[in-house]
Amino acid sequence: MAVCIAVIAKENYPLYIRSVPTQNELKFHYTVHTSLDVVEEKISAVGKSLGDQRELYLGLLYPTEDYKVYGYVTNSKVKFVIVVDSSNTSLRDNEIRSMFRKLHNSFTDVMCNPFHNPGDPIQSKAFDGIVSGMMTQTG
Amino acid sequence: MADEAPFQLLHYELLQYIYKAADGGDAEQGRNVTKLESMGFRVGQGLLERLTKDTARFKDELDVMKFICKDFWTCVFKKQIDNLRTNHQGIYVLQDNAFRLLAQLSAGKQYLELSPKYLAFTCGLVRGALCGLGVKSIVTAEVSVMPACKFQVMIQKM
């Protein structure tokens, strides 16, 4: 259901990025990259706006003609980005939320692995499995 | 209470392990403290990731420090920090009146000079957690009367 899932480090370099293999990979890199500005904007808006939105889930970042981009940021400023197909209208906000939740849980496990070096690209098979599950699942 | 003892025992065993591997002069002593500190740093980073999974985003630095004093401390030491003070210019002093890792030591002055080795891991722990939250800092500890302990956190502005 998701076409691209990315994890971006605090310093804004990719820790993990995967997209469906049939399509143009570079385009997704580009989409994710451009979404970072929106994420930054949402984070820095905390405290200024009226509704003090401090949830980890950032919601829909921006829609394009073909895709919808959703964002999530952890307390350690690691960003998760999920890109879904716009044609997939059945996908609810709640489902996206739970996908991020799952992703975050798995990411936490990766971070707590003593053999993983924080800041290195994610090479965990368990994490890979979770991501694959989200990409193939039909919504 | 029951899950507290294993951590203390493991911590003592860790000290034993580090200090047995190297017995030597002052230079060696410093290196051991550094080693313990960096171990704590990594643990702090991992632990933080787990503890902040369900909390809202932090508003500012003070919010972060409060989290360390309450949730983080409770998770590791089963009690909160007793006193948090700040000069509002990037220095925070966290006081724990009955620091768990020192509680088993004699309260006199006898072991005062050994205290750095019991505090290094915790200093690293705090520094790691703060670093995970995007706050670069230097953490030092001092003891004047045995089970009480003060941690000084100096935030480094970027």
CSV table of C-alpha atoms in Angstrom, one decimal:
chain,number,residue,atom,x,y,z
A,1,MET,CA,0.0,0.0,0.0
A,2,ALA,CA,2.9,2.3,0.6
A,3,VAL,CA,5.1,2.9,-2.4
A,4,CYS,CA,8.0,4.4,-0.5
A,5,ILE,CA,9.2,4.4,3.1
A,6,ALA,CA,12.1,6.4,4.4
A,7,VAL,CA,13.9,7.0,7.6
A,8,ILE,CA,15.9,10.2,7.9
A,9,ALA,CA,18.5,11.0,10.6
A,10,LYS,CA,18.6,14.0,12.8
A,11,GLU,CA,21.1,15.6,10.5
A,12,ASN,CA,18.9,15.0,7.5
A,13,TYR,CA,20.7,12.3,5.8
A,14,PRO,CA,18.9,9.0,4.9
A,15,LEU,CA,19.2,6.1,7.3
A,16,TYR,CA,17.0,3.9,5.3
A,17,ILE,CA,15.0,4.3,2.1
A,18,ARG,CA,13.0,1.8,0.2
A,19,SER,CA,10.5,2.1,-2.6
A,20,VAL,CA,8.6,-0.4,-4.8
A,21,PRO,CA,11.1,-1.7,-7.3
A,22,THR,CA,9.0,-1.4,-10.4
A,23,GLN,CA,9.1,2.4,-10.4
A,24,ASN,CA,11.6,5.1,-10.7
A,25,GLU,CA,13.6,5.0,-7.5
A,26,LEU,CA,15.2,8.4,-8.0
A,27,LYS,CA,11.9,10.1,-8.1
A,28,PHE,CA,11.1,8.9,-4.6
A,29,HIS,CA,14.4,10.1,-3.3
A,30,TYR,CA,13.5,13.4,-4.7
A,31,THR,CA,10.0,13.3,-3.2
A,32,VAL,CA,11.3,12.4,0.2
A,33,HIS,CA,14.0,15.0,0.1
A,34,THR,CA,11.6,17.8,-0.7
A,35,SER,CA,9.3,16.7,2.1
A,36,LEU,CA,12.0,17.5,4.7
A,37,ASP,CA,11.3,21.2,4.3
A,38,VAL,CA,7.7,20.7,5.3
A,39,VAL,CA,8.7,18.5,8.2
A,40,GLU,CA,11.1,21.2,9.4
A,41,GLU,CA,8.4,23.8,9.1
A,42,LYS,CA,6.0,21.8,11.2
A,43,ILE,CA,8.6,21.1,13.9
A,44,SER,CA,9.6,24.7,14.3
A,45,ALA,CA,6.0,25.8,14.4
A,46,VAL,CA,5.6,24.2,17.8
A,47,GLY,CA,4.8,26.8,20.5
A,48,LYS,CA,4.1,29.5,18.0
A,49,SER,CA,0.8,28.4,16.6
A,50,LEU,CA,-2.4,28.5,18.6
A,51,GLY,CA,-3.2,24.8,18.8
A,52,ASP,CA,0.0,23.6,20.4
A,53,GLN,CA,0.4,20.5,18.3
A,54,ARG,CA,3.1,18.3,19.8
A,55,GLU,CA,2.2,15.0,18.5
A,56,LEU,CA,4.8,12.8,16.9
A,57,TYR,CA,2.6,12.2,14.0
A,58,LEU,CA,2.8,15.1,11.6
A,59,GLY,CA,0.0,14.2,9.3
A,60,LEU,CA,-0.2,14.7,5.6
A,61,LEU,CA,2.8,16.8,4.5
A,62,TYR,CA,1.8,17.5,1.0
A,63,PRO,CA,-0.2,15.9,-1.8
A,64,THR,CA,1.1,15.7,-5.3
A,65,GLU,CA,-0.8,14.6,-8.3
A,66,ASP,CA,0.2,11.0,-8.0
A,67,TYR,CA,1.2,10.6,-4.3
A,68,LYS,CA,0.4,11.6,-0.8
A,69,VAL,CA,3.3,12.1,1.6
A,70,TYR,CA,2.9,11.6,5.3
A,71,GLY,CA,5.4,12.5,8.0
A,72,TYR,CA,6.3,11.5,11.6
A,73,VAL,CA,9.1,12.7,13.8
A,74,THR,CA,10.5,11.0,16.9
A,75,ASN,CA,11.7,12.8,20.0
A,76,SER,CA,15.2,12.2,18.8
A,77,LYS,CA,14.4,14.2,15.7
A,78,VAL,CA,14.6,11.1,13.4
A,79,LYS,CA,12.0,11.5,10.6
A,80,PHE,CA,9.9,8.8,9.0
A,81,VAL,CA,8.3,9.5,5.7
A,82,ILE,CA,5.7,7.3,4.0
A,83,VAL,CA,4.6,7.9,0.4
A,84,VAL,CA,1.3,6.4,-0.7
A,85,ASP,CA,-0.4,6.3,-4.1
A,86,SER,CA,-3.1,9.0,-4.4
A,87,SER,CA,-5.4,6.6,-6.2
A,88,ASN,CA,-5.5,4.6,-2.9
A,89,THR,CA,-8.5,6.5,-1.4
A,90,SER,CA,-9.5,3.8,1.0
A,91,LEU,CA,-6.5,4.5,3.2
A,92,ARG,CA,-7.6,6.1,6.4
A,93,ASP,CA,-5.6,8.5,8.6
A,94,ASN,CA,-5.8,6.0,11.4
A,95,GLU,CA,-4.1,3.3,9.3
A,96,ILE,CA,-1.3,5.6,8.4
A,97,ARG,CA,-0.9,6.4,12.1
A,98,SER,CA,-0.6,2.8,13.0
A,99,MET,CA,1.9,2.2,10.2
A,100,PHE,CA,4.1,4.9,11.7
A,101,ARG,CA,3.6,3.4,15.1
A,102,LYS,CA,4.8,0.1,13.9
A,103,LEU,CA,7.7,1.6,12.2
A,104,HIS,CA,8.7,3.5,15.3
A,105,ASN,CA,8.5,0.4,17.5
A,106,SER,CA,10.7,-1.4,15.1
A,107,PHE,CA,13.1,1.5,14.9
A,108,THR,CA,13.4,1.6,18.6
A,109,ASP,CA,14.4,-2.1,18.6
A,110,VAL,CA,17.1,-1.3,16.1
A,111,MET,CA,18.4,1.5,18.2
A,112,CYS,CA,18.5,-0.7,21.3
A,113,ASN,CA,20.5,-3.3,19.5
A,114,PRO,CA,24.0,-3.0,20.9
A,115,PHE,CA,25.6,-4.0,17.6
A,116,HIS,CA,24.0,-1.1,15.8
A,117,ASN,CA,25.9,2.1,15.7
A,118,PRO,CA,23.5,5.1,16.0
A,119,GLY,CA,23.8,7.2,12.9
A,120,ASP,CA,24.6,4.3,10.6
A,121,PRO,CA,22.3,3.1,7.9
A,122,ILE,CA,19.7,0.6,9.1
A,123,GLN,CA,20.5,-3.0,8.1
A,124,SER,CA,18.2,-4.9,10.4
A,125,LYS,CA,16.3,-7.8,8.8
A,126,ALA,CA,13.4,-7.4,11.3
A,127,PHE,CA,13.0,-3.7,10.2
A,128,ASP,CA,13.2,-4.7,6.6
A,129,GLY,CA,10.4,-7.3,7.2
A,130,ILE,CA,8.1,-4.7,8.8
A,131,VAL,CA,8.7,-2.3,5.8
A,132,SER,CA,8.1,-5.1,3.3
A,133,GLY,CA,4.8,-5.9,5.0
A,134,MET,CA,3.7,-2.3,4.7
A,135,MET,CA,4.6,-2.1,1.0
A,136,THR,CA,2.9,-5.3,-0.2
A,137,GLN,CA,-0.2,-5.2,2.0
A,138,THR,CA,-3.2,-4.3,-0.1
A,139,GLY,CA,-5.2,-1.6,1.5
B,1,MET,CA,12.2,-3.3,44.2
B,2,ALA,CA,13.2,-6.6,42.9
B,3,ASP,CA,14.3,-5.4,39.5
B,4,GLU,CA,16.6,-2.9,41.1
B,5,ALA,CA,19.2,-5.3,42.6
B,6,PRO,CA,20.1,-6.9,39.2
B,7,PHE,CA,21.0,-3.5,37.8
B,8,GLN,CA,23.2,-2.6,40.8
B,9,LEU,CA,24.9,-5.9,40.7
B,10,LEU,CA,25.5,-5.7,37.0
B,11,HIS,CA,26.9,-2.2,37.5
B,12,TYR,CA,29.3,-3.4,40.1
B,13,GLU,CA,30.3,-6.2,38.0
B,14,LEU,CA,30.9,-3.8,35.1
B,15,LEU,CA,33.2,-1.7,37.3
B,16,GLN,CA,35.1,-4.9,38.4
B,17,TYR,CA,35.5,-5.9,34.8
B,18,ILE,CA,36.8,-2.6,33.6
B,19,TYR,CA,39.1,-2.1,36.6
B,20,LYS,CA,40.4,-5.6,36.7
B,21,ALA,CA,41.5,-5.5,33.0
B,22,ALA,CA,43.8,-2.6,33.8
B,23,ASP,CA,45.4,-1.8,37.1
B,24,GLY,CA,47.7,1.1,37.0
B,25,GLY,CA,48.4,4.7,37.7
B,26,ASP,CA,46.4,7.9,37.3
B,27,ALA,CA,46.4,7.8,33.5
B,28,GLU,CA,44.9,4.4,33.6
B,29,GLN,CA,42.3,5.6,36.1
B,30,GLY,CA,41.2,8.3,33.7
B,31,ARG,CA,40.9,6.0,30.8
B,32,ASN,CA,38.7,3.7,32.8
B,33,VAL,CA,36.4,6.5,33.7
B,34,THR,CA,36.2,7.5,30.1
B,35,LYS,CA,35.4,3.9,29.1
B,36,LEU,CA,32.6,3.7,31.6
B,37,GLU,CA,31.3,7.1,30.5
B,38,SER,CA,31.1,6.1,26.8
B,39,MET,CA,29.4,2.8,27.7
B,40,GLY,CA,26.8,4.8,29.6
B,41,PHE,CA,26.4,7.2,26.6
B,42,ARG,CA,25.4,4.4,24.3
B,43,VAL,CA,23.0,2.9,26.8
B,44,GLY,CA,21.5,6.3,27.4
B,45,GLN,CA,20.9,6.8,23.7
B,46,GLY,CA,19.1,3.4,23.3
B,47,LEU,CA,17.1,3.8,26.5
B,48,LEU,CA,15.9,7.3,25.5
B,49,GLU,CA,14.6,6.0,22.2
B,50,ARG,CA,12.5,3.5,24.1
B,51,LEU,CA,11.3,5.9,26.8
B,52,THR,CA,10.2,8.7,24.5
B,53,LYS,CA,8.2,6.5,22.2
B,54,ASP,CA,4.9,7.5,23.6
B,55,THR,CA,5.5,11.0,24.9
B,56,ALA,CA,4.7,14.2,23.1
B,57,ARG,CA,7.4,16.3,21.6
B,58,PHE,CA,9.3,18.4,24.0
B,59,LYS,CA,8.7,22.1,24.1
B,60,ASP,CA,12.1,23.4,25.2
B,61,GLU,CA,15.2,22.6,27.2
B,62,LEU,CA,13.6,22.8,30.6
B,63,ASP,CA,11.0,20.3,29.4
B,64,VAL,CA,13.7,18.0,28.4
B,65,MET,CA,15.5,18.3,31.8
B,66,LYS,CA,12.2,17.6,33.6
B,67,PHE,CA,11.8,14.5,31.6
B,68,ILE,CA,15.3,13.4,32.6
B,69,CYS,CA,14.6,14.1,36.3
B,70,LYS,CA,11.3,12.3,36.4
B,71,ASP,CA,10.7,9.6,33.8
B,72,PHE,CA,14.3,8.8,33.0
B,73,TRP,CA,15.5,8.7,36.6
B,74,THR,CA,12.5,6.7,37.7
B,75,CYS,CA,13.1,4.2,35.0
B,76,VAL,CA,16.8,3.7,35.9
B,77,PHE,CA,16.9,4.4,39.7
B,78,LYS,CA,13.3,3.9,40.8
B,79,LYS,CA,13.1,7.4,42.2
B,80,GLN,CA,12.9,10.9,41.0
B,81,ILE,CA,15.6,13.6,41.2
B,82,ASP,CA,15.1,15.4,44.5
B,83,ASN,CA,16.1,18.8,43.4
B,84,LEU,CA,16.6,20.5,40.0
B,85,ARG,CA,18.2,23.9,39.8
B,86,THR,CA,19.2,26.0,36.9
B,87,ASN,CA,20.7,29.4,36.2
B,88,HIS,CA,18.6,29.7,33.0
B,89,GLN,CA,21.9,30.0,31.0
B,90,GLY,CA,22.5,26.4,30.2
B,91,ILE,CA,23.6,25.1,33.6
B,92,TYR,CA,21.4,22.6,35.4
B,93,VAL,CA,22.2,20.9,38.7
B,94,LEU,CA,20.4,17.7,39.5
B,95,GLN,CA,20.5,16.6,43.1
B,96,ASP,CA,19.8,13.1,44.3
B,97,ASN,CA,19.8,12.8,48.0
B,98,ALA,CA,20.0,9.1,48.1
B,99,PHE,CA,21.8,8.0,44.9
B,100,ARG,CA,21.2,4.3,44.3
B,101,LEU,CA,24.6,3.4,43.1
B,102,LEU,CA,26.2,4.9,46.2
B,103,ALA,CA,23.6,3.6,48.7
B,104,GLN,CA,25.6,0.5,49.4
B,105,LEU,CA,28.8,2.3,50.3
B,106,SER,CA,29.7,3.4,53.8
B,107,ALA,CA,28.5,6.9,54.4
B,108,GLY,CA,31.8,8.1,55.9
B,109,LYS,CA,34.6,10.0,54.1
B,110,GLN,CA,36.5,6.8,53.6
B,111,TYR,CA,35.4,6.0,50.1
B,112,LEU,CA,34.9,9.6,48.9
B,113,GLU,CA,37.8,9.5,46.5
B,114,LEU,CA,36.5,6.3,44.9
B,115,SER,CA,33.2,7.9,43.9
B,116,PRO,CA,34.1,9.0,40.4
B,117,LYS,CA,34.2,5.4,39.3
B,118,TYR,CA,30.7,4.8,40.6
B,119,LEU,CA,29.3,7.9,38.9
B,120,ALA,CA,31.0,7.8,35.5
B,121,PHE,CA,28.4,5.4,34.0
B,122,THR,CA,25.5,7.5,35.1
B,123,CYS,CA,27.1,10.7,33.7
B,124,GLY,CA,27.4,9.0,30.4
B,125,LEU,CA,23.8,7.8,30.7
B,126,VAL,CA,22.5,11.4,31.1
B,127,ARG,CA,24.8,12.7,28.4
B,128,GLY,CA,23.6,10.0,26.0
B,129,ALA,CA,20.0,10.7,26.7
B,130,LEU,CA,20.4,14.4,26.2
B,131,CYS,CA,22.4,13.9,23.0
B,132,GLY,CA,19.5,11.7,21.7
B,133,LEU,CA,17.2,14.6,22.3
B,134,GLY,CA,19.4,17.0,20.4
B,135,VAL,CA,21.0,18.7,23.4
B,136,LYS,CA,24.8,18.6,23.5
B,137,SER,CA,26.1,18.7,27.0
B,138,ILE,CA,28.9,18.0,29.4
B,139,VAL,CA,27.9,16.1,32.6
B,140,THR,CA,30.0,16.0,35.7
B,141,ALA,CA,29.2,14.7,39.1
B,142,GLU,CA,30.3,15.5,42.6
B,143,VAL,CA,29.8,14.0,46.0
B,144,SER,CA,30.2,15.8,49.3
B,145,VAL,CA,28.4,13.5,51.7
B,146,MET,CA,28.1,9.9,50.6
B,147,PRO,CA,24.7,8.9,49.4
B,148,ALA,CA,23.8,12.3,48.1
B,149,CYS,CA,25.1,13.3,44.7
B,150,LYS,CA,25.0,16.3,42.4
B,151,PHE,CA,25.1,16.1,38.7
B,152,GLN,CA,26.0,19.2,36.9
B,153,VAL,CA,24.8,19.5,33.3
B,154,MET,CA,26.4,22.1,31.1
B,155,ILE,CA,24.5,22.6,27.9
B,156,GLN,CA,26.7,23.5,24.9
B,157,LYS,CA,25.1,26.0,22.6
B,158,MET,CA,25.6,25.2,19.0
